[in-house]
Coordinates of C-alpha atoms in Angstrom, one line a residue:
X14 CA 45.3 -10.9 -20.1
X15 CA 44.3 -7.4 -20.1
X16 CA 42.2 -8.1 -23.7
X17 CA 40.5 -11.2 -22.2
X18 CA 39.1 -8.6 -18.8
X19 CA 36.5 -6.1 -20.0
X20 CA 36.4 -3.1 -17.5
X21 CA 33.5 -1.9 -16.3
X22 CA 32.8 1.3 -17.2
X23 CA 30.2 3.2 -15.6
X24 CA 27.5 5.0 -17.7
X25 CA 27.9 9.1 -17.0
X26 CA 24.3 9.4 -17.2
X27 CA 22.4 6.7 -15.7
X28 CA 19.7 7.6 -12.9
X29 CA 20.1 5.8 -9.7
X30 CA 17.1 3.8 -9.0
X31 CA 15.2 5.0 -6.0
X32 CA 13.7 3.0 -2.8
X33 CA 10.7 2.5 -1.9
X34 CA 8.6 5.1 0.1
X35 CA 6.3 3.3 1.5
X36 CA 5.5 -0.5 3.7
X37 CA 4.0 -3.5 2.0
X38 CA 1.1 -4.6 4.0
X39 CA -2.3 -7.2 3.1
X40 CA -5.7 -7.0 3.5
X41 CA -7.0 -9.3 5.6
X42 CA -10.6 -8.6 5.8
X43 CA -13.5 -6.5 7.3
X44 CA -13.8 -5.2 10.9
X45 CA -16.3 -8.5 12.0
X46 CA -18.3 -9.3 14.7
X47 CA -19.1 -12.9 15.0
X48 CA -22.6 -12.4 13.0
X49 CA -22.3 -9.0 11.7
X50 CA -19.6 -7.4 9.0
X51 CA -18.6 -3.7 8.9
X52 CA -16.7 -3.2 5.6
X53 CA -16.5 0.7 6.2
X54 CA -13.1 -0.7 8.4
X55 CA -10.9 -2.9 6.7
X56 CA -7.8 -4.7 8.7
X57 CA -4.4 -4.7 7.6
X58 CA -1.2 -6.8 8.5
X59 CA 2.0 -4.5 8.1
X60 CA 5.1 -6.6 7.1
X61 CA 7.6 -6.8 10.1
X62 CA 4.8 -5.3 12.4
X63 CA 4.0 -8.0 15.3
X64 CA 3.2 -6.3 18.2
X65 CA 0.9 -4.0 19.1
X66 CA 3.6 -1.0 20.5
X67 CA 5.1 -0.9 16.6
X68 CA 1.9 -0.2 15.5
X69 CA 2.1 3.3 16.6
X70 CA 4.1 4.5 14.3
X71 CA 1.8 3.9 11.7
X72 CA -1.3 5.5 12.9
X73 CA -2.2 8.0 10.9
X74 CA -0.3 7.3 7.9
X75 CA -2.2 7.4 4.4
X76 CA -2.5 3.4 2.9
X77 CA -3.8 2.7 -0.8
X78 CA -5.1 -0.1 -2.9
X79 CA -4.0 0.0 -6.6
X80 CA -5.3 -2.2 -8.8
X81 CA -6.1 -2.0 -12.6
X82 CA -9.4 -1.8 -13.8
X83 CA -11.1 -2.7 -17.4
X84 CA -11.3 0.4 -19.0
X85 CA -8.5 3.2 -19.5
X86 CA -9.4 6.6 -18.0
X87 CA -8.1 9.8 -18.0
X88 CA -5.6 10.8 -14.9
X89 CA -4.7 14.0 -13.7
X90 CA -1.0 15.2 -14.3
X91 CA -0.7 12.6 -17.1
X92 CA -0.5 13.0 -20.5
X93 CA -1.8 9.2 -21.8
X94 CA -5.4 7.5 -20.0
X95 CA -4.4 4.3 -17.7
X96 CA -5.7 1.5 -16.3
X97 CA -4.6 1.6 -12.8
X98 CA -6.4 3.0 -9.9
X99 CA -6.1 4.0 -6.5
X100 CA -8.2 4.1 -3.7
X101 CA -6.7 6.2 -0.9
X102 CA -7.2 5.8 3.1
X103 CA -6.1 5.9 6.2
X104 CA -4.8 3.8 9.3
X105 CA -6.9 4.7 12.5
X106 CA -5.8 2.7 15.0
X107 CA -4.5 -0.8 16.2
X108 CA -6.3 -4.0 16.1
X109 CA -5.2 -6.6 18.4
X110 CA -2.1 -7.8 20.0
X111 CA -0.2 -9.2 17.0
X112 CA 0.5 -5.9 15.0
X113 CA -2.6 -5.7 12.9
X114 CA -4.2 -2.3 12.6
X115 CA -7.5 -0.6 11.3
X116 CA -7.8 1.3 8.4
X117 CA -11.0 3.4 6.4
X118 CA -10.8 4.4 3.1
X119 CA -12.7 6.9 0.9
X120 CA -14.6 4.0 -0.7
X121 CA -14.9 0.6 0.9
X122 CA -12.4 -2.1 -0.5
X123 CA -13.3 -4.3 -2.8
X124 CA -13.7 -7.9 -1.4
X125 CA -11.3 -9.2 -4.2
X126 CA -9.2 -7.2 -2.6
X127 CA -8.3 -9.6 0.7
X128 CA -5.4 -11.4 0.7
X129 CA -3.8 -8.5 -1.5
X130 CA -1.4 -5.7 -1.3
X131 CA -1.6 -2.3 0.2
X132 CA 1.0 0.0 0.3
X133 CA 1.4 2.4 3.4
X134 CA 3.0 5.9 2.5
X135 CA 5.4 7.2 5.2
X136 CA 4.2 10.7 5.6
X137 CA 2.4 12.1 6.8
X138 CA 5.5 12.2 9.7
X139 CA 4.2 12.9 13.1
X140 CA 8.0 13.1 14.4

């Protein structure tokens, strides 16, 4: 019985795979009046965010867009060019009562951008 039952062994120098450090949110769309757009603000929806007091612990908090572009450039710290980008930015403030909040980045987003992902780092920590 003891032939037919392989043990597990674990392996001495596998690398335990870390979590995430950061929240999944989307990008809704531009800061809008009813006429008028203002891409310099784009609005974000934070996963498990729904209200507006859990917003505040996001303000602050740098947010980026990474997506991969056509051509392969060069990247600092990296050995080999790459495809993917970043475009870094910011969460200012809330927007609304249902846990949405503002954000501005260095460049504007992209309007292929809406309905995708943005990640939002947990630092900087204002605890």
């Amino acid at each position: 019985m003891s032939e037919t039952k392989k043990a597990r062994v674990a392996k001495p120098n596998s690398a335990k795979k870390q979590g995430r450090l950061y929240v999944k949110a989307v990008f809704t769309g531009f800061k809008r009046g009813l006429r008028n757009q203002h891409e310099n603000t784009a609005l974000l929806k934070i996963d498990g965010v729904n209200t507006l007091p859990e917003t505040g612990y996001y303000l602050g908090k740098r947010c980026c867009y990474v997506y991969k572009a056509k051509r392969k450039t060069a990247c600092p710290n990296h050995e080999k060019a790459s495809r993917i980008r970043v475009i870094w930015g910011k969460v200012t403030r809330p927007h609304g009562n249902s846990g949405g909040v503002r954000a501005k980045f260095r460049k504007n987003l992209p309007p292929k951008a809406m309905g995708r992902r943005i990640r939002v780092m947990l630092y900087p920590s204002r605890i």
